[in-house]
Amino acid sequence: MQDYSKLPDAPRAFGFHLDGAWVPKGSRDWIERTSPAHGVRVTRVVHCTLADLESGVRAARRAFRSGVWSEVAGAARAGVLLKAASGIRARLDEIAYWETLETGKPISQSRSEIGGAADHYEYAAGVARTLKGDAFNNLGPDMMGFVTRQPIGVIGLITPWNFPFIILAERIPYMLAAGCVIVAKPSEFTSASTLIMAEILTEAGLPKGVFNVVTGYGADIGQAMTEHEDIDVLSFTGSIGVGRKVLLASASNLKKLSLELGGKNPQIVFADADLEDAADGIVFGLLFNAGQCCVSGSRLIVERSVAGRLEELLRDKFDRVRLGDPLDPKTQVGAMVTPEHMKKVLGYVQKGIEEGATLAHGGQSYGAPCVQFVQPTLLTGVRNDMTVARDEIFGPILTMIEFDTLDEAVEIANDNILGLAASIWTKDLDKAMKTMRRVEAGRTWVNTTIAGGPELPIGGFKQSGSGRETGVYGVEEYTELKSIHIALGKREHWVG
Ligand code: TXE
C-alpha cells in the first residue's frame, strides 16, 4: 500500500483500458513520467499502437450499435454516473496523489479538483434523466411535429496535461448522459488518472466498450483519432496549433468538433474596485496551477489612477504565497510541467524585457525540491502590442497595462485573437454589466475569477475554440436533433 505522503519506491505501471478490461503492455514500449517537482520517475503507461486505437474504436462502435448504453433509460445512465461519483470519492487520496506526482500541482489543489470532478458526475446524472425534446402541436389539423435528441455516437476525447482529471469530468459524464460512447487519449505526460477513471466506470457498471482509453503520443495516436472516419465527434482541449491540425484532419469524415484552446484572459480593474480583493483574486487567478491554466487571468488591465497601489498589493501577495513541494499540504504553487515548458515561460520574460517592459517582480526559476519552478512574475509598463501581452504564456507571468476610460479598457481586452475568459473588478454594477456585455469571452467573472462548477457551460469566443462543455449545454452538444413530422388522417394524393 502506497504511503501518499512519500514518493513511490518504483514507478507505478499501468496497462490500458479497452472494452471494459485492462490490456497489459505486451511487447509495446513504455512511456515513463518523471515528477516535475521531484525529478524521480513516478508512472509508466503503454505506448499504444495504431492497431490498439482501431480495437478501441471498434469496441466503442460495437457498444454504441448494440444499444446497451445508447438506448437505455436515463435513469439507468444516472445510476452508473452516481456510482462513478462514489467511486471517485472513495479513491480520492489515490487519484490526487498520482495527479500531483504527474502534473506537479499542489496536493491540496488535486484533492479539491477530484472532489469537484465527483460533483460533475452527480450533476450529469440528473441531466441524463431530464434530457428531452419538443412537440409542435401548431402545424394544422393534419400534422404533428416532434423534435427529439439522440446520442451522436462515438466520441474521440483528447485531453491535455494541465487538469487531467477535472477536464475529463467536465466532459465524460455529459457525453455518457447523452448516451454516447468514448475513446479517450490523455496527455502522454499525465495518463494515470484517466486510466483509474476507466476502472472506476467499469466498477460502477458501465457496459464494456462504452469508455475506452488508449495511451500514447499526440503525433501518432492523437493525430490518427482526429483523422479517423469512424469517430463521429472529437472533443479536443489543448494548444491552438494542434487545434488547427484537428480542424483540418476532421475533414476526413466532416466530424463534429468541440475545441477548447488557449486563453489570454484580461483582468480589468476599475479604480472603484475593492483593491485588496482584486489583488487576491488576481494572484489566485495567475498562480492557480502555476499559471498553466487556460483561463488564467494573466493580462492585467488596470485603471491608471490605482495602478501603483495595486502593484504594491500584488507584490506583497507574491512574497507571501507558499511555493514548493506539491506533496506538502500547505503548498499553494507547484512546478512547471516539463523543463522545456519552463524554458519557454522564462524566454517570454526575457522577450518582454527586450520589448521594453519592466521586470517588477520575480522572473527567475528556483529549485525546491528540484529546479522546475518559476517565481511569480510581474511585468509592468506593458503595451498590448508586445509579445507578452499577445501570446498565451502558460506560466506565472502577469503583464500590467494601464487604461484611462472604460472604452479603452474594453478595446484592450478585446484586442486579441483569443476570447476564453475575462474578469472585471468594480463596485459599480452598471460598469460591471456594461463591460461584461462588451467583453469577447466565453466565461466572464465579476469581482471573482476562475469560479466554476457543473451548472454553467465552458468554452470560448474567437480562436479559443468552439462548442460548449458541461451542464445541460454539455449534454446537448453530444446529441443530434431529429425532426419528426407525423401526418394524421387520410393523405391527399399528389398523383390523382
Ligand atoms: O499541448 P498540445 P502542449 C497550450 C499552452 C501550452 C501549449 C502547449 O499554451 O503551453 O498549449 O502544450 C495531444 N493530433 N495549452 O504541447 O500539444 C497531446 O498528446 C491530436 C492550452 O502540451 O496541444 C495531448 O493529449 N492530438 C490548453 C493534447 O493534444 C495531439 C492545455 C494537448 O497537447 C496532436 C494544454 C495531434 N497532432 C496546453 N499533438 C488549455 N486550453 O487548457 C498533440 N496532441
XYZ file of C-alpha atoms and ligand atoms in Angstrom:
540
model
C 0.000 0.000 0.000
C 1.497 3.336 -1.120
C 2.101 5.957 1.614
C 0.595 9.058 -0.043
C 2.854 11.469 1.840
C 6.033 9.930 0.344
C 7.415 9.411 -3.139
C 6.876 5.915 -4.624
C 9.791 3.446 -4.414
C 9.238 2.465 -8.044
C 7.110 3.883 -10.877
C 3.507 2.636 -10.882
C 2.863 0.708 -14.115
C -0.489 0.780 -15.919
C -1.954 -1.226 -18.761
C -4.523 0.482 -20.970
C -8.277 0.022 -20.855
C -10.267 -1.428 -23.749
C -13.725 -2.936 -23.925
C -14.164 -2.924 -20.139
C -10.871 -4.624 -19.258
C -7.193 -3.866 -18.669
C -4.860 -4.752 -21.530
C -1.263 -5.490 -20.441
C 1.752 -3.848 -22.088
C 2.840 -6.962 -24.030
C 5.633 -6.131 -26.458
C 4.736 -2.430 -26.663
C 7.022 0.331 -25.318
C 6.608 2.198 -22.045
C 6.090 5.953 -21.760
C 7.650 6.986 -18.442
C 6.749 10.075 -16.463
C 9.150 11.927 -14.177
C 7.567 14.013 -11.408
C 8.193 17.634 -12.434
C 8.548 18.659 -8.811
C 10.833 15.869 -7.605
C 12.820 14.665 -10.595
C 12.013 10.976 -9.953
C 10.168 8.518 -12.204
C 6.623 8.019 -10.926
C 4.487 6.268 -13.568
C 4.686 4.141 -16.693
C 1.946 3.852 -19.301
C 1.789 1.893 -22.526
C 2.707 3.440 -25.872
C -0.301 2.021 -27.692
C -0.167 1.140 -31.376
C -2.498 2.263 -34.127
C -3.936 -1.266 -34.034
C -4.858 -0.662 -30.372
C -6.670 2.507 -31.408
C -8.561 0.507 -34.040
C -9.564 -2.016 -31.385
C -10.772 0.845 -29.162
C -12.858 2.461 -31.897
C -14.308 -0.924 -32.923
C -15.232 -1.738 -29.311
C -16.878 1.656 -28.961
C -18.834 1.334 -32.220
C -19.974 -2.175 -31.264
C -21.168 -0.927 -27.880
C -22.963 2.027 -29.476
C -24.759 -0.062 -32.105
C -25.794 -2.693 -29.552
C -27.878 -0.091 -27.716
C -26.511 -1.314 -24.394
C -25.890 2.326 -23.408
C -27.307 4.484 -26.209
C -30.817 3.063 -25.820
C -31.166 2.530 -22.069
C -33.320 4.773 -19.881
C -31.856 7.984 -18.479
C -32.443 6.506 -15.033
C -30.086 3.614 -15.796
C -27.401 6.010 -17.037
C -27.900 8.137 -13.932
C -27.396 5.079 -11.724
C -23.986 4.378 -13.249
C -22.924 8.037 -13.070
C -23.863 8.252 -9.380
C -21.900 5.073 -8.614
C -18.951 6.517 -10.534
C -19.116 9.651 -8.350
C -18.968 7.467 -5.226
C -16.076 5.533 -6.740
C -14.175 8.787 -7.309
C -14.767 9.939 -3.726
C -13.680 6.535 -2.362
C -10.387 6.751 -4.281
C -9.809 10.488 -3.823
C -6.491 10.106 -1.930
C -5.098 7.753 -4.533
C -6.149 9.805 -7.579
C -4.958 13.091 -6.053
C -1.558 11.583 -5.205
C -0.807 10.351 -8.752
C -2.270 13.520 -10.244
C 0.118 15.628 -8.167
C 3.119 13.454 -8.982
C 2.448 13.567 -12.718
C 1.466 17.236 -13.004
C 3.483 18.976 -10.240
C 0.358 20.685 -8.879
C -0.161 21.087 -5.096
C -1.845 18.126 -3.406
C -4.490 20.384 -1.801
C -5.471 21.555 -5.297
C -5.545 17.997 -6.677
C -7.798 16.917 -3.835
C -10.209 19.756 -4.441
C -10.261 19.047 -8.205
C -11.039 15.355 -7.622
C -13.907 16.304 -5.259
C -15.159 18.768 -7.901
C -14.951 16.017 -10.508
C -17.280 13.779 -8.490
C -19.734 16.676 -8.378
C -19.829 16.751 -12.199
C -20.819 13.059 -12.342
C -23.594 13.667 -9.795
C -24.927 16.676 -11.704
C -24.791 14.870 -15.066
C -26.815 12.015 -13.553
C -29.669 14.494 -13.105
C -29.336 15.809 -16.659
C -29.449 12.224 -18.000
C -32.970 11.975 -16.595
C -34.232 15.380 -17.699
C -32.979 15.425 -21.288
C -35.971 15.894 -23.535
C -37.159 17.144 -26.900
C -40.037 19.276 -28.095
C -43.503 18.857 -29.548
C -45.233 21.055 -32.182
C -48.985 20.963 -31.940
C -49.429 24.020 -34.138
C -48.881 22.517 -37.587
C -52.542 22.313 -38.516
C -55.173 19.569 -38.155
C -53.303 17.015 -40.310
C -49.808 17.227 -38.899
C -47.932 16.886 -35.625
C -44.239 17.600 -35.149
C -41.646 16.326 -32.681
C -38.034 17.116 -32.103
C -36.033 14.506 -30.245
C -32.443 14.318 -29.155
C -30.406 11.202 -29.666
C -26.759 10.393 -28.924
C -24.365 11.260 -31.754
C -22.226 8.150 -31.479
C -18.501 7.517 -30.974
C -16.591 10.398 -29.398
C -12.814 10.801 -29.512
C -11.668 12.664 -26.404
C -8.173 14.185 -26.385
C -7.112 15.918 -23.169
C -4.075 17.943 -22.014
C -1.718 17.702 -19.037
C -2.722 20.753 -17.021
C -6.003 19.472 -15.485
C -6.085 15.799 -16.461
C -8.911 14.696 -14.171
C -11.205 17.714 -13.945
C -11.121 18.274 -17.726
C -12.265 14.658 -18.100
C -15.016 15.240 -15.555
C -16.208 18.307 -17.430
C -16.771 16.054 -20.442
C -17.191 12.297 -19.775
C -20.330 12.354 -17.596
C -22.128 14.692 -20.018
C -21.157 12.573 -23.039
C -22.344 9.479 -21.170
C -25.544 11.202 -20.035
C -26.271 11.861 -23.723
C -25.856 8.122 -24.447
C -22.591 8.388 -26.376
C -19.552 6.094 -26.207
C -15.951 7.280 -25.855
C -12.386 6.561 -26.885
C -10.107 8.773 -24.761
C -6.453 9.678 -25.196
C -4.985 11.539 -22.236
C -1.790 13.555 -22.451
C 1.317 11.377 -22.601
C 2.574 13.238 -19.501
C -0.472 12.641 -17.298
C -2.347 9.463 -18.176
C -2.694 7.847 -14.731
C -5.924 9.445 -13.524
C -7.724 8.767 -16.843
C -6.805 5.078 -16.576
C -8.012 4.961 -12.967
C -11.273 6.591 -14.128
C -11.772 3.775 -16.656
C -11.554 1.260 -13.818
C -13.987 3.276 -11.686
C -16.521 3.446 -14.537
C -16.294 -0.295 -15.160
C -16.804 -0.987 -11.457
C -19.775 1.394 -11.496
C -21.455 -0.869 -14.045
C -20.735 0.958 -17.317
C -21.172 -1.658 -20.067
C -17.998 -2.801 -21.788
C -16.842 -0.784 -24.776
C -18.606 2.419 -23.679
C -15.435 4.025 -22.270
C -12.027 3.067 -23.653
C -8.601 4.580 -23.011
C -5.744 4.378 -25.492
C -2.493 5.876 -24.178
C 0.182 7.363 -26.417
C 1.538 10.470 -28.082
C -0.340 13.202 -29.879
C 1.580 12.872 -33.123
C 0.574 9.240 -33.660
C -2.475 8.187 -31.622
C -3.921 11.713 -31.304
C -3.500 12.546 -34.979
C -4.972 9.168 -36.017
C -8.008 9.835 -33.830
C -8.630 13.199 -35.467
C -8.425 11.600 -38.931
C -10.440 8.503 -38.016
C -13.513 8.027 -40.192
C -15.450 6.052 -37.593
C -15.174 8.713 -34.860
C -18.234 10.961 -35.105
C -17.201 13.779 -32.752
C -13.857 14.912 -31.454
C -13.522 16.818 -28.222
C -10.070 18.389 -28.007
C -8.568 20.541 -25.276
C -5.060 21.797 -25.862
C -2.944 24.240 -27.832
C -4.177 26.391 -30.695
C -1.557 24.906 -33.033
C -2.825 21.379 -32.507
C -6.410 22.676 -32.533
C -5.806 23.816 -36.125
C -4.456 20.390 -37.070
C -7.541 18.796 -35.513
C -9.783 21.063 -37.571
C -8.009 20.159 -40.823
C -7.948 16.432 -40.051
C -11.645 16.429 -39.164
C -12.386 16.971 -42.860
C -11.803 13.219 -43.355
C -15.401 12.489 -42.369
C -16.610 16.014 -41.505
C -16.693 15.060 -37.830
C -18.229 17.447 -35.357
C -15.673 19.230 -33.166
C -15.645 20.648 -29.691
C -12.449 22.637 -29.190
C -11.226 24.314 -26.025
C -7.976 26.029 -26.909
C -5.888 28.770 -25.341
C -6.736 31.948 -23.482
C -5.083 35.317 -22.919
C -7.541 36.390 -20.347
C -7.947 40.004 -19.224
C -8.387 41.027 -15.595
C -9.947 44.507 -15.831
C -9.606 46.501 -12.605
C -11.503 49.794 -12.285
C -10.434 52.459 -9.764
C -13.555 51.905 -7.631
C -12.840 48.185 -7.098
C -12.060 46.712 -3.702
C -8.348 46.613 -4.491
C -7.475 44.183 -1.684
C -9.999 41.666 -3.068
C -8.874 42.332 -6.626
C -5.205 41.775 -5.731
C -6.013 38.497 -4.023
C -8.184 37.318 -6.937
C -5.544 38.301 -9.485
C -2.793 36.445 -7.604
C -5.024 33.363 -7.314
C -6.074 33.602 -10.986
C -2.443 33.860 -12.074
C -0.809 31.297 -9.795
C -3.530 28.635 -9.829
C -1.787 25.593 -11.353
C 1.361 27.768 -11.615
C -0.302 29.720 -14.417
C -0.675 26.599 -16.585
C -4.374 27.172 -16.897
C -6.398 28.076 -19.985
C -8.498 30.591 -18.004
C -5.523 32.099 -16.137
C -6.093 35.862 -15.768
C -2.617 36.759 -16.911
C -3.364 40.060 -18.670
C -3.954 42.740 -16.043
C -5.644 45.870 -17.419
C -5.834 48.435 -14.618
C -7.172 51.985 -14.367
C -4.142 54.264 -14.275
C -5.034 56.085 -11.037
C -4.819 52.866 -8.958
C -2.044 51.044 -10.831
C 0.643 51.947 -8.255
C -1.428 50.844 -5.261
C -2.454 47.583 -6.967
C 1.161 46.827 -7.849
C 2.147 47.198 -4.158
C -0.635 44.827 -3.086
C 0.305 42.267 -5.743
C 3.993 42.276 -4.810
C 3.110 41.764 -1.152
C 0.912 38.739 -2.034
C 3.579 37.321 -4.374
C 6.066 37.447 -1.462
C 3.718 35.604 0.868
C 2.260 32.885 -1.361
C 3.560 29.415 -0.421
C 5.650 27.873 -3.222
C 7.348 24.496 -3.016
C 6.952 20.735 -2.758
C 3.474 19.886 -4.106
C 3.177 16.898 -1.760
C 3.240 19.316 1.203
C -0.426 20.080 2.024
C 0.460 23.730 2.734
C 1.968 24.394 -0.717
C -0.087 26.729 -2.939
C 2.058 26.825 -6.108
C 3.869 23.836 -7.598
C 6.105 23.021 -10.552
C 6.181 23.669 -14.304
C 5.108 20.598 -16.274
C 8.368 19.994 -18.199
C 11.850 21.587 -18.381
C 11.077 22.618 -21.981
C 7.900 24.382 -20.924
C 9.729 26.172 -18.105
C 12.347 27.362 -20.580
C 9.615 28.675 -22.875
C 7.956 30.564 -19.994
C 11.258 32.151 -18.874
C 12.005 33.004 -22.510
C 8.836 35.113 -22.569
C 10.078 37.107 -19.548
C 13.272 37.950 -21.454
C 11.265 38.809 -24.570
C 9.094 41.160 -22.509
C 12.156 42.973 -21.136
C 13.679 43.216 -24.634
C 10.440 44.757 -25.937
C 10.507 47.439 -23.220
C 8.555 46.063 -20.238
C 9.898 46.462 -16.700
C 10.541 43.368 -14.578
C 8.877 44.460 -11.336
C 8.909 41.112 -9.544
C 10.310 37.547 -9.931
C 11.372 36.388 -13.366
C 13.620 33.506 -12.288
C 13.401 29.758 -11.865
C 14.054 28.361 -8.419
C 14.823 24.939 -7.065
C 12.701 23.335 -4.405
C 12.871 20.324 -4.362
C 14.224 20.284 -7.961
C 14.756 23.153 -10.387
C 11.469 23.187 -12.288
C 9.669 26.084 -10.622
C 9.150 29.670 -11.808
C 8.742 32.625 -9.448
C 5.526 34.659 -9.555
C 6.470 37.345 -12.046
C 5.147 40.832 -12.743
C 5.945 42.807 -15.878
C 4.827 46.448 -15.776
C 4.792 49.142 -18.458
C 3.430 46.618 -20.940
C 1.748 47.690 -24.185
C -0.874 45.484 -25.782
C 1.209 45.048 -28.946
C 4.086 43.368 -27.067
C 4.541 39.609 -27.467
C 3.987 39.035 -23.727
C 0.583 40.713 -23.985
C -0.461 38.754 -27.072
C 0.737 35.143 -26.656
C -0.587 32.632 -24.160
C 2.478 32.160 -21.910
C 1.015 29.413 -19.682
C 3.115 30.281 -16.655
C 3.005 32.549 -13.585
C 3.730 35.716 -15.582
C 1.426 38.723 -15.116
C 1.570 41.636 -17.555
C 0.239 45.017 -16.467
C -1.314 47.505 -18.902
C -2.875 50.805 -17.775
C -6.037 52.485 -19.107
C -7.998 55.721 -18.568
C -11.561 55.043 -19.773
C -13.996 52.104 -19.882
C -13.961 52.169 -23.702
C -10.202 51.923 -23.693
C -10.262 49.010 -21.204
C -12.726 47.084 -23.390
C -10.740 47.820 -26.537
C -7.530 46.486 -24.980
C -9.326 43.437 -23.562
C -10.823 42.538 -26.952
C -7.676 43.236 -28.974
C -6.563 39.597 -29.067
C -7.353 36.583 -31.252
C -8.399 34.652 -28.132
C -11.572 35.004 -26.089
C -11.781 32.328 -23.436
C -12.372 34.190 -20.160
C -12.303 37.619 -18.511
C -12.617 39.097 -15.018
C -13.988 42.528 -14.125
C -13.337 44.196 -10.774
C -15.573 47.156 -9.806
C -18.184 48.028 -7.176
C -20.281 49.877 -9.784
C -22.970 47.491 -11.049
C -23.657 49.460 -14.247
C -19.985 49.495 -15.131
C -19.639 45.776 -14.388
C -22.629 44.793 -16.540
C -21.762 47.122 -19.432
C -18.201 45.808 -19.509
C -19.350 42.202 -19.152
C -21.632 42.573 -22.191
C -18.899 44.026 -24.369
C -16.003 41.730 -23.430
C -15.472 38.968 -26.010
C -15.058 35.929 -23.747
C -16.956 32.694 -23.176
C -16.606 32.869 -19.395
C -16.809 36.177 -17.539
C -16.382 36.804 -13.834
C -17.353 39.898 -11.861
C -15.409 40.525 -8.644
C -14.034 36.993 -8.737
C -12.090 34.728 -11.063
C -11.914 31.036 -12.076
C -15.246 30.269 -10.426
C -16.857 27.191 -11.964
C -18.971 24.136 -11.477
C -21.238 21.797 -13.370
C -24.144 24.179 -13.944
C -22.610 26.814 -16.250
C -21.133 25.960 -19.670
C -17.454 26.396 -20.554
C -15.915 27.279 -23.902
C -14.519 30.200 -25.817
C -15.179 33.004 -28.299
C -12.941 33.665 -31.306
C -9.884 31.381 -31.675
C -10.287 29.997 -28.156
C -12.450 27.285 -29.634
C -15.927 26.166 -30.498
C -18.683 24.242 -28.779
C -19.561 24.196 -25.084
C -18.944 21.606 -22.396
C -20.630 20.791 -19.045
C -24.145 21.185 -17.721
C -27.243 20.790 -19.861
C -25.340 22.557 -22.670
C -22.607 19.917 -22.495
C -25.112 17.079 -22.857
C -26.909 18.776 -25.756
C -23.555 19.232 -27.524
C -23.284 15.431 -27.835
C -26.773 14.832 -29.186
C -28.216 15.050 -32.678
C -31.551 16.755 -33.116
C -34.075 14.747 -35.103
C -37.226 16.319 -36.561
C -40.264 14.085 -36.980
C -43.410 15.069 -38.922
C -46.405 12.785 -38.410
C -49.314 13.042 -40.840
C -52.771 12.491 -39.357
C -55.695 11.021 -41.330
C -56.066 10.123 -44.994
C -53.392 11.522 -47.335
C -54.467 13.962 -50.022
C -52.951 12.221 -53.069
C -50.374 14.002 -55.238
C -50.949 11.750 -58.220
C -54.669 11.922 -58.724
O -0.385 20.955 -25.857
P -0.840 20.010 -27.026
P 1.051 21.013 -25.169
C -1.377 25.428 -24.546
C -0.392 26.157 -23.664
C 0.819 25.286 -23.729
C 0.763 24.832 -25.156
C 1.486 23.542 -25.456
O -0.108 27.417 -24.210
O 1.993 25.987 -23.473
O -0.603 24.637 -25.412
O 1.053 22.486 -24.612
C -2.429 15.852 -27.994
N -3.289 15.463 -33.021
N -2.279 24.559 -23.819
O 2.166 20.908 -26.155
O 0.348 19.546 -27.791
C -1.439 15.672 -26.858
O -0.925 14.357 -26.852
C -4.079 15.149 -31.990
C -3.573 25.097 -23.541
O 1.080 20.005 -24.143
O -1.923 20.715 -27.729
C -2.315 16.000 -25.663
O -3.100 14.873 -25.333
N -3.706 15.300 -30.709
C -4.528 24.070 -23.081
C -3.193 17.131 -26.189
O -3.170 17.001 -27.603
C -2.489 15.809 -30.469
C -3.993 22.940 -22.293
C -2.711 18.550 -25.826
O -1.394 18.707 -26.264
C -1.613 16.162 -31.514
C -2.696 22.495 -22.708
C -2.059 15.960 -32.848
N -1.309 16.275 -33.909
C -1.887 23.324 -23.423
N -0.483 16.668 -30.977
C -5.796 24.569 -22.458
N -6.709 25.095 -23.271
O -6.010 24.421 -21.264
C -0.633 16.630 -29.636
N -1.843 16.106 -29.321
